């Protein structure tokens, strides 16, 4: 008998020191199944799984899971926050200026944190936040309005 190499969502929550609730399990699954979802989309995904949950409770659970490192929050300037389950790999995003579509981009060059600061002022840098801005294919073609 060998231990299962893949922990369940509940075990991951427990491992991160969080109290396990049905709402938190549903929220983590919703974020992981989704693609950079906003809070409203996450709330509706959680409701599909466990029934009614207030937006406030969704915010609180997102905060707890983000603080525990299970969920990553990205907040492109001028757009509402999005959440994703791909954490810890220092990947970046391309954001459409027009419609706000977000896609993943792997670490720009080499290993994290991608960029070498000209002067690190003695800081131990472990992350570089890079956002590429532009127009997505839908927005860059054939929009005549
Ligand atoms: Zn777009
Ligand atoms: Zn991402």
mmCIF file with all atom_site columns, C-alpha atoms in Angstrom, residues 2-143:
data_model
loop_
_atom_site.group_PDB
_atom_site.id
_atom_site.type_symbol
_atom_site.label_atom_id
_atom_site.label_alt_id
_atom_site.label_comp_id
_atom_site.label_asym_id
_atom_site.label_entity_id
_atom_site.label_seq_id
_atom_site.pdbx_PDB_ins_code
_atom_site.Cartn_x
_atom_site.Cartn_y
_atom_site.Cartn_z
_atom_site.occupancy
_atom_site.B_iso_or_equiv
_atom_site.pdbx_formal_charge
_atom_site.auth_seq_id
_atom_site.auth_comp_id
_atom_site.auth_asym_id
_atom_site.auth_atom_id
_atom_site.pdbx_PDB_model_num
ATOM 1   C CA . UNK A 1 2   ? 1.423   3.356  -1.002  1.00 0.00 ? 2   UNK A CA 1
ATOM 2   C CA . UNK A 1 3   ? 0.071   6.713  -0.072  1.00 0.00 ? 3   UNK A CA 1
ATOM 3   C CA . UNK A 1 4   ? -1.727  8.534  -2.836  1.00 0.00 ? 4   UNK A CA 1
ATOM 4   C CA . UNK A 1 5   ? 0.703   11.017 -4.390  1.00 0.00 ? 5   UNK A CA 1
ATOM 5   C CA . UNK A 1 6   ? -2.067  13.468 -5.176  1.00 0.00 ? 6   UNK A CA 1
ATOM 6   C CA . UNK A 1 7   ? -3.650  15.082 -2.138  1.00 0.00 ? 7   UNK A CA 1
ATOM 7   C CA . UNK A 1 8   ? -7.333  15.887 -2.270  1.00 0.00 ? 8   UNK A CA 1
ATOM 8   C CA . UNK A 1 9   ? -8.404  19.491 -2.299  1.00 0.00 ? 9   UNK A CA 1
ATOM 9   C CA . UNK A 1 10  ? -9.439  19.171 1.341   1.00 0.00 ? 10  UNK A CA 1
ATOM 10  C CA . UNK A 1 11  ? -6.020  17.788 2.254   1.00 0.00 ? 11  UNK A CA 1
ATOM 11  C CA . UNK A 1 12  ? -4.347  20.683 0.469   1.00 0.00 ? 12  UNK A CA 1
ATOM 12  C CA . UNK A 1 13  ? -6.402  23.160 2.467   1.00 0.00 ? 13  UNK A CA 1
ATOM 13  C CA . UNK A 1 14  ? -5.540  21.367 5.682   1.00 0.00 ? 14  UNK A CA 1
ATOM 14  C CA . UNK A 1 15  ? -1.879  21.218 4.673   1.00 0.00 ? 15  UNK A CA 1
ATOM 15  C CA . UNK A 1 16  ? -1.904  24.972 4.182   1.00 0.00 ? 16  UNK A CA 1
ATOM 16  C CA . UNK A 1 17  ? -3.193  25.394 7.719   1.00 0.00 ? 17  UNK A CA 1
ATOM 17  C CA . UNK A 1 18  ? -6.727  26.319 6.666   1.00 0.00 ? 18  UNK A CA 1
ATOM 18  C CA . UNK A 1 19  ? -9.970  25.102 8.133   1.00 0.00 ? 19  UNK A CA 1
ATOM 19  C CA . UNK A 1 20  ? -11.675 22.882 5.581   1.00 0.00 ? 20  UNK A CA 1
ATOM 20  C CA . UNK A 1 21  ? -15.165 23.954 4.588   1.00 0.00 ? 21  UNK A CA 1
ATOM 21  C CA . UNK A 1 22  ? -17.309 22.850 1.661   1.00 0.00 ? 22  UNK A CA 1
ATOM 22  C CA . UNK A 1 23  ? -17.250 26.419 0.362   1.00 0.00 ? 23  UNK A CA 1
ATOM 23  C CA . UNK A 1 24  ? -13.455 26.628 0.410   1.00 0.00 ? 24  UNK A CA 1
ATOM 24  C CA . UNK A 1 25  ? -13.104 23.273 -1.363  1.00 0.00 ? 25  UNK A CA 1
ATOM 25  C CA . UNK A 1 26  ? -15.626 24.385 -3.989  1.00 0.00 ? 26  UNK A CA 1
ATOM 26  C CA . UNK A 1 27  ? -13.891 27.726 -4.377  1.00 0.00 ? 27  UNK A CA 1
ATOM 27  C CA . UNK A 1 28  ? -10.454 26.206 -4.908  1.00 0.00 ? 28  UNK A CA 1
ATOM 28  C CA . UNK A 1 29  ? -11.890 23.759 -7.453  1.00 0.00 ? 29  UNK A CA 1
ATOM 29  C CA . UNK A 1 30  ? -13.721 26.560 -9.243  1.00 0.00 ? 30  UNK A CA 1
ATOM 30  C CA . UNK A 1 31  ? -10.590 28.703 -9.477  1.00 0.00 ? 31  UNK A CA 1
ATOM 31  C CA . UNK A 1 32  ? -8.521  25.777 -10.746 1.00 0.00 ? 32  UNK A CA 1
ATOM 32  C CA . UNK A 1 33  ? -11.111 24.739 -13.323 1.00 0.00 ? 33  UNK A CA 1
ATOM 33  C CA . UNK A 1 34  ? -11.498 28.317 -14.499 1.00 0.00 ? 34  UNK A CA 1
ATOM 34  C CA . UNK A 1 35  ? -9.260  30.583 -16.472 1.00 0.00 ? 35  UNK A CA 1
ATOM 35  C CA . UNK A 1 36  ? -8.345  33.735 -14.552 1.00 0.00 ? 36  UNK A CA 1
ATOM 36  C CA . UNK A 1 37  ? -11.867 34.148 -13.216 1.00 0.00 ? 37  UNK A CA 1
ATOM 37  C CA . UNK A 1 38  ? -13.202 37.301 -11.613 1.00 0.00 ? 38  UNK A CA 1
ATOM 38  C CA . UNK A 1 39  ? -14.984 37.280 -8.282  1.00 0.00 ? 39  UNK A CA 1
ATOM 39  C CA . UNK A 1 40  ? -18.495 37.158 -9.782  1.00 0.00 ? 40  UNK A CA 1
ATOM 40  C CA . UNK A 1 41  ? -17.658 34.145 -11.948 1.00 0.00 ? 41  UNK A CA 1
ATOM 41  C CA . UNK A 1 42  ? -16.051 32.398 -8.984  1.00 0.00 ? 42  UNK A CA 1
ATOM 42  C CA . UNK A 1 43  ? -19.131 33.057 -6.838  1.00 0.00 ? 43  UNK A CA 1
ATOM 43  C CA . UNK A 1 44  ? -21.409 31.513 -9.427  1.00 0.00 ? 44  UNK A CA 1
ATOM 44  C CA . UNK A 1 45  ? -19.091 28.505 -9.800  1.00 0.00 ? 45  UNK A CA 1
ATOM 45  C CA . UNK A 1 46  ? -19.106 27.972 -6.046  1.00 0.00 ? 46  UNK A CA 1
ATOM 46  C CA . UNK A 1 47  ? -22.915 28.264 -5.982  1.00 0.00 ? 47  UNK A CA 1
ATOM 47  C CA . UNK A 1 48  ? -23.161 25.619 -8.697  1.00 0.00 ? 48  UNK A CA 1
ATOM 48  C CA . UNK A 1 49  ? -21.216 23.284 -6.433  1.00 0.00 ? 49  UNK A CA 1
ATOM 49  C CA . UNK A 1 50  ? -22.494 23.972 -2.937  1.00 0.00 ? 50  UNK A CA 1
ATOM 50  C CA . UNK A 1 51  ? -25.534 26.206 -3.215  1.00 0.00 ? 51  UNK A CA 1
ATOM 51  C CA . UNK A 1 52  ? -25.895 29.729 -1.943  1.00 0.00 ? 52  UNK A CA 1
ATOM 52  C CA . UNK A 1 53  ? -22.874 31.618 -0.695  1.00 0.00 ? 53  UNK A CA 1
ATOM 53  C CA . UNK A 1 54  ? -22.663 35.349 -0.144  1.00 0.00 ? 54  UNK A CA 1
ATOM 54  C CA . UNK A 1 55  ? -20.250 37.468 -2.146  1.00 0.00 ? 55  UNK A CA 1
ATOM 55  C CA . UNK A 1 56  ? -18.713 38.525 1.157   1.00 0.00 ? 56  UNK A CA 1
ATOM 56  C CA . UNK A 1 57  ? -17.995 34.891 2.030   1.00 0.00 ? 57  UNK A CA 1
ATOM 57  C CA . UNK A 1 58  ? -16.427 34.399 -1.402  1.00 0.00 ? 58  UNK A CA 1
ATOM 58  C CA . UNK A 1 59  ? -14.161 37.404 -0.818  1.00 0.00 ? 59  UNK A CA 1
ATOM 59  C CA . UNK A 1 60  ? -13.149 36.086 2.596   1.00 0.00 ? 60  UNK A CA 1
ATOM 60  C CA . UNK A 1 61  ? -12.399 32.610 1.269   1.00 0.00 ? 61  UNK A CA 1
ATOM 61  C CA . UNK A 1 62  ? -10.416 34.048 -1.649  1.00 0.00 ? 62  UNK A CA 1
ATOM 62  C CA . UNK A 1 63  ? -8.422  36.154 0.759   1.00 0.00 ? 63  UNK A CA 1
ATOM 63  C CA . UNK A 1 64  ? -7.622  33.131 2.953   1.00 0.00 ? 64  UNK A CA 1
ATOM 64  C CA . UNK A 1 65  ? -6.635  30.933 0.012   1.00 0.00 ? 65  UNK A CA 1
ATOM 65  C CA . UNK A 1 66  ? -4.536  33.676 -1.564  1.00 0.00 ? 66  UNK A CA 1
ATOM 66  C CA . UNK A 1 67  ? -2.742  34.332 1.723   1.00 0.00 ? 67  UNK A CA 1
ATOM 67  C CA . UNK A 1 68  ? -2.078  30.591 2.039   1.00 0.00 ? 68  UNK A CA 1
ATOM 68  C CA . UNK A 1 69  ? -0.549  30.499 -1.436  1.00 0.00 ? 69  UNK A CA 1
ATOM 69  C CA . UNK A 1 70  ? -3.115  28.135 -2.967  1.00 0.00 ? 70  UNK A CA 1
ATOM 70  C CA . UNK A 1 71  ? -4.587  30.818 -5.184  1.00 0.00 ? 71  UNK A CA 1
ATOM 71  C CA . UNK A 1 72  ? -2.857  33.639 -7.001  1.00 0.00 ? 72  UNK A CA 1
ATOM 72  C CA . UNK A 1 73  ? -4.475  37.016 -7.383  1.00 0.00 ? 73  UNK A CA 1
ATOM 73  C CA . UNK A 1 74  ? -3.664  39.134 -10.388 1.00 0.00 ? 74  UNK A CA 1
ATOM 74  C CA . UNK A 1 75  ? -4.896  42.657 -10.726 1.00 0.00 ? 75  UNK A CA 1
ATOM 75  C CA . UNK A 1 76  ? -4.184  44.255 -14.101 1.00 0.00 ? 76  UNK A CA 1
ATOM 76  C CA . UNK A 1 77  ? -4.295  48.034 -13.784 1.00 0.00 ? 77  UNK A CA 1
ATOM 77  C CA . UNK A 1 78  ? -7.763  49.323 -14.593 1.00 0.00 ? 78  UNK A CA 1
ATOM 78  C CA . UNK A 1 79  ? -9.352  45.861 -14.526 1.00 0.00 ? 79  UNK A CA 1
ATOM 79  C CA . UNK A 1 80  ? -11.035 43.895 -11.747 1.00 0.00 ? 80  UNK A CA 1
ATOM 80  C CA . UNK A 1 81  ? -8.945  41.302 -9.897  1.00 0.00 ? 81  UNK A CA 1
ATOM 81  C CA . UNK A 1 82  ? -8.712  37.799 -11.336 1.00 0.00 ? 82  UNK A CA 1
ATOM 82  C CA . UNK A 1 83  ? -7.799  34.604 -9.567  1.00 0.00 ? 83  UNK A CA 1
ATOM 83  C CA . UNK A 1 84  ? -6.017  31.487 -10.755 1.00 0.00 ? 84  UNK A CA 1
ATOM 84  C CA . UNK A 1 85  ? -4.875  28.157 -9.389  1.00 0.00 ? 85  UNK A CA 1
ATOM 85  C CA . UNK A 1 86  ? -1.519  28.162 -11.178 1.00 0.00 ? 86  UNK A CA 1
ATOM 86  C CA . UNK A 1 87  ? 0.773   29.350 -8.393  1.00 0.00 ? 87  UNK A CA 1
ATOM 87  C CA . UNK A 1 88  ? 4.441   29.417 -7.566  1.00 0.00 ? 88  UNK A CA 1
ATOM 88  C CA . UNK A 1 89  ? 5.922   29.353 -11.073 1.00 0.00 ? 89  UNK A CA 1
ATOM 89  C CA . UNK A 1 90  ? 6.388   33.088 -11.659 1.00 0.00 ? 90  UNK A CA 1
ATOM 90  C CA . UNK A 1 91  ? 4.442   32.988 -14.909 1.00 0.00 ? 91  UNK A CA 1
ATOM 91  C CA . UNK A 1 92  ? 3.203   36.192 -16.469 1.00 0.00 ? 92  UNK A CA 1
ATOM 92  C CA . UNK A 1 93  ? 0.139   37.432 -18.293 1.00 0.00 ? 93  UNK A CA 1
ATOM 93  C CA . UNK A 1 94  ? -0.898  39.163 -21.452 1.00 0.00 ? 94  UNK A CA 1
ATOM 94  C CA . UNK A 1 95  ? -3.906  41.405 -20.903 1.00 0.00 ? 95  UNK A CA 1
ATOM 95  C CA . UNK A 1 96  ? -6.120  42.829 -23.648 1.00 0.00 ? 96  UNK A CA 1
ATOM 96  C CA . UNK A 1 97  ? -6.504  46.566 -23.220 1.00 0.00 ? 97  UNK A CA 1
ATOM 97  C CA . UNK A 1 98  ? -9.903  46.464 -24.824 1.00 0.00 ? 98  UNK A CA 1
ATOM 98  C CA . UNK A 1 99  ? -11.847 43.486 -23.433 1.00 0.00 ? 99  UNK A CA 1
ATOM 99  C CA . UNK A 1 100 ? -9.648  42.492 -20.477 1.00 0.00 ? 100 UNK A CA 1
ATOM 100 C CA . UNK A 1 101 ? -8.948  38.952 -21.718 1.00 0.00 ? 101 UNK A CA 1
ATOM 101 C CA . UNK A 1 102 ? -6.046  37.379 -19.804 1.00 0.00 ? 102 UNK A CA 1
ATOM 102 C CA . UNK A 1 103 ? -3.752  34.593 -20.972 1.00 0.00 ? 103 UNK A CA 1
ATOM 103 C CA . UNK A 1 104 ? -0.750  32.912 -19.371 1.00 0.00 ? 104 UNK A CA 1
ATOM 104 C CA . UNK A 1 105 ? 2.821   33.377 -20.546 1.00 0.00 ? 105 UNK A CA 1
ATOM 105 C CA . UNK A 1 106 ? 5.603   31.244 -19.177 1.00 0.00 ? 106 UNK A CA 1
ATOM 106 C CA . UNK A 1 107 ? 8.562   32.798 -17.436 1.00 0.00 ? 107 UNK A CA 1
ATOM 107 C CA . UNK A 1 108 ? 10.035  35.230 -19.945 1.00 0.00 ? 108 UNK A CA 1
ATOM 108 C CA . UNK A 1 109 ? 13.660  34.110 -20.113 1.00 0.00 ? 109 UNK A CA 1
ATOM 109 C CA . UNK A 1 110 ? 15.352  31.426 -18.040 1.00 0.00 ? 110 UNK A CA 1
ATOM 110 C CA . UNK A 1 111 ? 14.442  30.768 -14.457 1.00 0.00 ? 111 UNK A CA 1
ATOM 111 C CA . UNK A 1 112 ? 12.389  32.902 -12.117 1.00 0.00 ? 112 UNK A CA 1
ATOM 112 C CA . UNK A 1 113 ? 12.438  35.813 -11.582 1.00 0.00 ? 113 UNK A CA 1
ATOM 113 C CA . UNK A 1 114 ? 13.026  36.360 -15.319 1.00 0.00 ? 114 UNK A CA 1
ATOM 114 C CA . UNK A 1 115 ? 14.530  39.785 -15.043 1.00 0.00 ? 115 UNK A CA 1
ATOM 115 C CA . UNK A 1 116 ? 17.773  40.797 -13.474 1.00 0.00 ? 116 UNK A CA 1
ATOM 116 C CA . UNK A 1 117 ? 17.462  44.118 -11.750 1.00 0.00 ? 117 UNK A CA 1
ATOM 117 C CA . UNK A 1 118 ? 20.181  46.596 -12.638 1.00 0.00 ? 118 UNK A CA 1
ATOM 118 C CA . UNK A 1 119 ? 20.696  47.116 -8.923  1.00 0.00 ? 119 UNK A CA 1
ATOM 119 C CA . UNK A 1 120 ? 19.031  44.916 -6.308  1.00 0.00 ? 120 UNK A CA 1
ATOM 120 C CA . UNK A 1 121 ? 19.959  47.237 -3.406  1.00 0.00 ? 121 UNK A CA 1
ATOM 121 C CA . UNK A 1 122 ? 20.658  44.151 -1.315  1.00 0.00 ? 122 UNK A CA 1
ATOM 122 C CA . UNK A 1 123 ? 17.135  42.740 -1.657  1.00 0.00 ? 123 UNK A CA 1
ATOM 123 C CA . UNK A 1 124 ? 16.747  38.982 -2.164  1.00 0.00 ? 124 UNK A CA 1
ATOM 124 C CA . UNK A 1 125 ? 14.521  39.224 -5.245  1.00 0.00 ? 125 UNK A CA 1
ATOM 125 C CA . UNK A 1 126 ? 12.319  36.165 -5.862  1.00 0.00 ? 126 UNK A CA 1
ATOM 126 C CA . UNK A 1 127 ? 9.687   37.473 -8.228  1.00 0.00 ? 127 UNK A CA 1
ATOM 127 C CA . UNK A 1 128 ? 9.355   39.848 -11.145 1.00 0.00 ? 128 UNK A CA 1
ATOM 128 C CA . UNK A 1 129 ? 5.862   40.946 -12.032 1.00 0.00 ? 129 UNK A CA 1
ATOM 129 C CA . UNK A 1 130 ? 5.522   41.412 -15.756 1.00 0.00 ? 130 UNK A CA 1
ATOM 130 C CA . UNK A 1 131 ? 2.304   42.298 -17.537 1.00 0.00 ? 131 UNK A CA 1
ATOM 131 C CA . UNK A 1 132 ? 2.243   42.428 -21.307 1.00 0.00 ? 132 UNK A CA 1
ATOM 132 C CA . UNK A 1 133 ? -0.461  44.729 -22.617 1.00 0.00 ? 133 UNK A CA 1
ATOM 133 C CA . UNK A 1 134 ? -1.982  44.709 -26.076 1.00 0.00 ? 134 UNK A CA 1
ATOM 134 C CA . UNK A 1 135 ? -5.050  43.753 -28.037 1.00 0.00 ? 135 UNK A CA 1
ATOM 135 C CA . UNK A 1 136 ? -6.308  40.178 -28.203 1.00 0.00 ? 136 UNK A CA 1
ATOM 136 C CA . UNK A 1 137 ? -6.962  38.651 -31.656 1.00 0.00 ? 137 UNK A CA 1
ATOM 137 C CA . UNK A 1 138 ? -10.689 39.375 -31.399 1.00 0.00 ? 138 UNK A CA 1
ATOM 138 C CA . UNK A 1 139 ? -10.143 43.005 -30.519 1.00 0.00 ? 139 UNK A CA 1
ATOM 139 C CA . UNK A 1 140 ? -7.329  43.667 -32.995 1.00 0.00 ? 140 UNK A CA 1
ATOM 140 C CA . UNK A 1 141 ? -9.231  42.488 -36.047 1.00 0.00 ? 141 UNK A CA 1
ATOM 141 C CA . UNK A 1 142 ? -12.427 43.680 -37.626 1.00 0.00 ? 142 UNK A CA 1
ATOM 142 C CA . UNK A 1 143 ? -13.757 45.995 -34.974 1.00 0.00 ? 143 UNK A CA 1
#
